[in-house]
mmCIF file with all atom_site columns, C-alpha atoms in Angstrom:
data_model
loop_
_atom_site.group_PDB
_atom_site.id
_atom_site.type_symbol
_atom_site.label_atom_id
_atom_site.label_alt_id
_atom_site.label_comp_id
_atom_site.label_asym_id
_atom_site.label_entity_id
_atom_site.label_seq_id
_atom_site.pdbx_PDB_ins_code
_atom_site.Cartn_x
_atom_site.Cartn_y
_atom_site.Cartn_z
_atom_site.occupancy
_atom_site.B_iso_or_equiv
_atom_site.pdbx_formal_charge
_atom_site.auth_seq_id
_atom_site.auth_comp_id
_atom_site.auth_asym_id
_atom_site.auth_atom_id
_atom_site.pdbx_PDB_model_num
ATOM 1  C CA . UNK A 1 1  ? -54.931 -25.112 8.420  1.00 0.00 ? 1  UNK A CA 1
ATOM 2  C CA . UNK A 1 2  ? -57.421 -26.544 7.240  1.00 0.00 ? 2  UNK A CA 1
ATOM 3  C CA . UNK A 1 3  ? -57.640 -30.153 8.019  1.00 0.00 ? 3  UNK A CA 1
ATOM 4  C CA . UNK A 1 4  ? -59.423 -32.646 5.020  1.00 0.00 ? 4  UNK A CA 1
ATOM 5  C CA . UNK A 1 5  ? -60.410 -34.736 7.880  1.00 0.00 ? 5  UNK A CA 1
ATOM 6  C CA . UNK A 1 6  ? -61.716 -34.512 10.941 1.00 0.00 ? 6  UNK A CA 1
ATOM 7  C CA . UNK A 1 7  ? -60.884 -37.890 14.395 1.00 0.00 ? 7  UNK A CA 1
ATOM 8  C CA . UNK A 1 8  ? -62.465 -37.941 17.511 1.00 0.00 ? 8  UNK A CA 1
ATOM 9  C CA . UNK A 1 9  ? -61.650 -40.326 18.858 1.00 0.00 ? 9  UNK A CA 1
ATOM 10 C CA . UNK A 1 10 ? -62.313 -38.632 22.319 1.00 0.00 ? 10 UNK A CA 1
ATOM 11 C CA . UNK A 1 11 ? -62.455 -41.045 25.006 1.00 0.00 ? 11 UNK A CA 1
ATOM 12 C CA . UNK A 1 12 ? -60.450 -44.098 23.325 1.00 0.00 ? 12 UNK A CA 1
ATOM 13 C CA . UNK A 1 13 ? -57.619 -45.300 25.110 1.00 0.00 ? 13 UNK A CA 1
ATOM 14 C CA . UNK A 1 14 ? -54.787 -46.620 23.748 1.00 0.00 ? 14 UNK A CA 1
ATOM 15 C CA . UNK A 1 15 ? -55.099 -48.851 21.415 1.00 0.00 ? 15 UNK A CA 1
ATOM 16 C CA . UNK A 1 16 ? -58.109 -47.401 20.029 1.00 0.00 ? 16 UNK A CA 1
ATOM 17 C CA . UNK A 1 17 ? -57.267 -43.574 18.835 1.00 0.00 ? 17 UNK A CA 1
ATOM 18 C CA . UNK A 1 18 ? -54.208 -45.619 16.804 1.00 0.00 ? 18 UNK A CA 1
ATOM 19 C CA . UNK A 1 19 ? -56.295 -48.095 14.874 1.00 0.00 ? 19 UNK A CA 1
ATOM 20 C CA . UNK A 1 20 ? -58.556 -45.493 13.718 1.00 0.00 ? 20 UNK A CA 1
ATOM 21 C CA . UNK A 1 21 ? -55.251 -42.550 12.976 1.00 0.00 ? 21 UNK A CA 1
ATOM 22 C CA . UNK A 1 22 ? -54.616 -45.153 11.120 1.00 0.00 ? 22 UNK A CA 1
ATOM 23 C CA . UNK A 1 23 ? -57.880 -46.413 8.864  1.00 0.00 ? 23 UNK A CA 1
ATOM 24 C CA . UNK A 1 24 ? -58.323 -42.404 8.798  1.00 0.00 ? 24 UNK A CA 1
ATOM 25 C CA . UNK A 1 25 ? -55.650 -41.661 6.883  1.00 0.00 ? 25 UNK A CA 1
ATOM 26 C CA . UNK A 1 26 ? -55.240 -44.201 4.959  1.00 0.00 ? 26 UNK A CA 1
ATOM 27 C CA . UNK A 1 27 ? -58.126 -42.778 3.283  1.00 0.00 ? 27 UNK A CA 1
ATOM 28 C CA . UNK A 1 28 ? -55.909 -39.522 2.086  1.00 0.00 ? 28 UNK A CA 1
ATOM 29 C CA . UNK A 1 29 ? -54.201 -38.437 -0.536 1.00 0.00 ? 29 UNK A CA 1
ATOM 30 C CA . UNK A 1 30 ? -50.624 -37.996 -0.404 1.00 0.00 ? 30 UNK A CA 1
ATOM 31 C CA . UNK A 1 31 ? -49.406 -34.166 0.767  1.00 0.00 ? 31 UNK A CA 1
ATOM 32 C CA . UNK A 1 32 ? -53.640 -34.021 2.934  1.00 0.00 ? 32 UNK A CA 1
ATOM 33 C CA . UNK A 1 33 ? -53.882 -32.784 6.279  1.00 0.00 ? 33 UNK A CA 1
ATOM 34 C CA . UNK A 1 34 ? -56.194 -35.241 9.256  1.00 0.00 ? 34 UNK A CA 1
ATOM 35 C CA . UNK A 1 35 ? -56.352 -33.904 12.439 1.00 0.00 ? 35 UNK A CA 1
ATOM 36 C CA . UNK A 1 36 ? -57.289 -36.054 15.754 1.00 0.00 ? 36 UNK A CA 1
ATOM 37 C CA . UNK A 1 37 ? -58.436 -34.780 18.773 1.00 0.00 ? 37 UNK A CA 1
ATOM 38 C CA . UNK A 1 38 ? -57.664 -37.063 21.784 1.00 0.00 ? 38 UNK A CA 1
ATOM 39 C CA . UNK A 1 39 ? -58.064 -37.810 25.440 1.00 0.00 ? 39 UNK A CA 1
ATOM 40 C CA . UNK A 1 40 ? -55.535 -40.198 26.206 1.00 0.00 ? 40 UNK A CA 1
ATOM 41 C CA . UNK A 1 41 ? -52.671 -38.516 27.372 1.00 0.00 ? 41 UNK A CA 1
ATOM 42 C CA . UNK A 1 42 ? -50.364 -41.323 26.009 1.00 0.00 ? 42 UNK A CA 1
ATOM 43 C CA . UNK A 1 43 ? -51.106 -40.524 22.602 1.00 0.00 ? 43 UNK A CA 1
ATOM 44 C CA . UNK A 1 44 ? -48.810 -37.533 22.937 1.00 0.00 ? 44 UNK A CA 1
ATOM 45 C CA . UNK A 1 45 ? -46.085 -40.785 23.157 1.00 0.00 ? 45 UNK A CA 1
ATOM 46 C CA . UNK A 1 46 ? -47.710 -42.822 20.453 1.00 0.00 ? 46 UNK A CA 1
ATOM 47 C CA . UNK A 1 47 ? -49.119 -40.265 18.152 1.00 0.00 ? 47 UNK A CA 1
ATOM 48 C CA . UNK A 1 48 ? -45.982 -39.080 16.860 1.00 0.00 ? 48 UNK A CA 1
ATOM 49 C CA . UNK A 1 49 ? -44.240 -42.641 16.895 1.00 0.00 ? 49 UNK A CA 1
ATOM 50 C CA . UNK A 1 50 ? -46.998 -43.441 14.685 1.00 0.00 ? 50 UNK A CA 1
ATOM 51 C CA . UNK A 1 51 ? -46.752 -40.668 12.427 1.00 0.00 ? 51 UNK A CA 1
ATOM 52 C CA . UNK A 1 52 ? -42.375 -41.165 11.906 1.00 0.00 ? 52 UNK A CA 1
ATOM 53 C CA . UNK A 1 53 ? -42.640 -44.738 12.086 1.00 0.00 ? 53 UNK A CA 1
ATOM 54 C CA . UNK A 1 54 ? -44.952 -44.759 9.123  1.00 0.00 ? 54 UNK A CA 1
ATOM 55 C CA . UNK A 1 55 ? -42.985 -41.459 7.131  1.00 0.00 ? 55 UNK A CA 1
ATOM 56 C CA . UNK A 1 56 ? -46.047 -39.112 8.217  1.00 0.00 ? 56 UNK A CA 1
ATOM 57 C CA . UNK A 1 57 ? -45.700 -35.018 9.291  1.00 0.00 ? 57 UNK A CA 1
ATOM 58 C CA . UNK A 1 58 ? -47.099 -34.475 12.883 1.00 0.00 ? 58 UNK A CA 1
ATOM 59 C CA . UNK A 1 59 ? -47.683 -30.651 11.429 1.00 0.00 ? 59 UNK A CA 1
ATOM 60 C CA . UNK A 1 60 ? -48.421 -29.242 14.698 1.00 0.00 ? 60 UNK A CA 1
ATOM 61 C CA . UNK A 1 61 ? -49.671 -30.588 17.997 1.00 0.00 ? 61 UNK A CA 1
ATOM 62 C CA . UNK A 1 62 ? -51.993 -28.734 21.073 1.00 0.00 ? 62 UNK A CA 1
ATOM 63 C CA . UNK A 1 63 ? -53.807 -29.509 24.368 1.00 0.00 ? 63 UNK A CA 1
ATOM 64 C CA . UNK A 1 64 ? -56.906 -27.358 26.259 1.00 0.00 ? 64 UNK A CA 1
ATOM 65 C CA . UNK A 1 65 ? -58.823 -28.459 28.506 1.00 0.00 ? 65 UNK A CA 1
ATOM 66 C CA . UNK A 1 66 ? -58.285 -32.320 28.228 1.00 0.00 ? 66 UNK A CA 1
ATOM 67 C CA . UNK A 1 67 ? -58.529 -32.734 25.001 1.00 0.00 ? 67 UNK A CA 1
ATOM 68 C CA . UNK A 1 68 ? -54.981 -33.164 22.559 1.00 0.00 ? 68 UNK A CA 1
ATOM 69 C CA . UNK A 1 69 ? -55.097 -32.704 19.041 1.00 0.00 ? 69 UNK A CA 1
ATOM 70 C CA . UNK A 1 70 ? -52.732 -33.783 16.325 1.00 0.00 ? 70 UNK A CA 1
ATOM 71 C CA . UNK A 1 71 ? -52.827 -31.785 12.952 1.00 0.00 ? 71 UNK A CA 1
ATOM 72 C CA . UNK A 1 72 ? -51.123 -34.822 10.544 1.00 0.00 ? 72 UNK A CA 1
ATOM 73 C CA . UNK A 1 73 ? -50.047 -34.620 6.937  1.00 0.00 ? 73 UNK A CA 1
ATOM 74 C CA . UNK A 1 74 ? -49.997 -37.911 5.104  1.00 0.00 ? 74 UNK A CA 1
ATOM 75 C CA . UNK A 1 75 ? -47.299 -38.711 2.809  1.00 0.00 ? 75 UNK A CA 1
#
């Protein structure tokens, strides 16, 4: 799946990945997809919790070489 927007939040620690993710998803239309890359392990819990609270959908998440990637669909 090709995201509509990519966000590089690598190297940032809580709460900045969430702050930047919110700002990025606010620029998207409903149904569009945001790819977020983070290195903060706390994001494994924080981003899904934030997405659920906002009604957004985590389509996928993966981890490779210390980089966690989320695909989030705006609703």
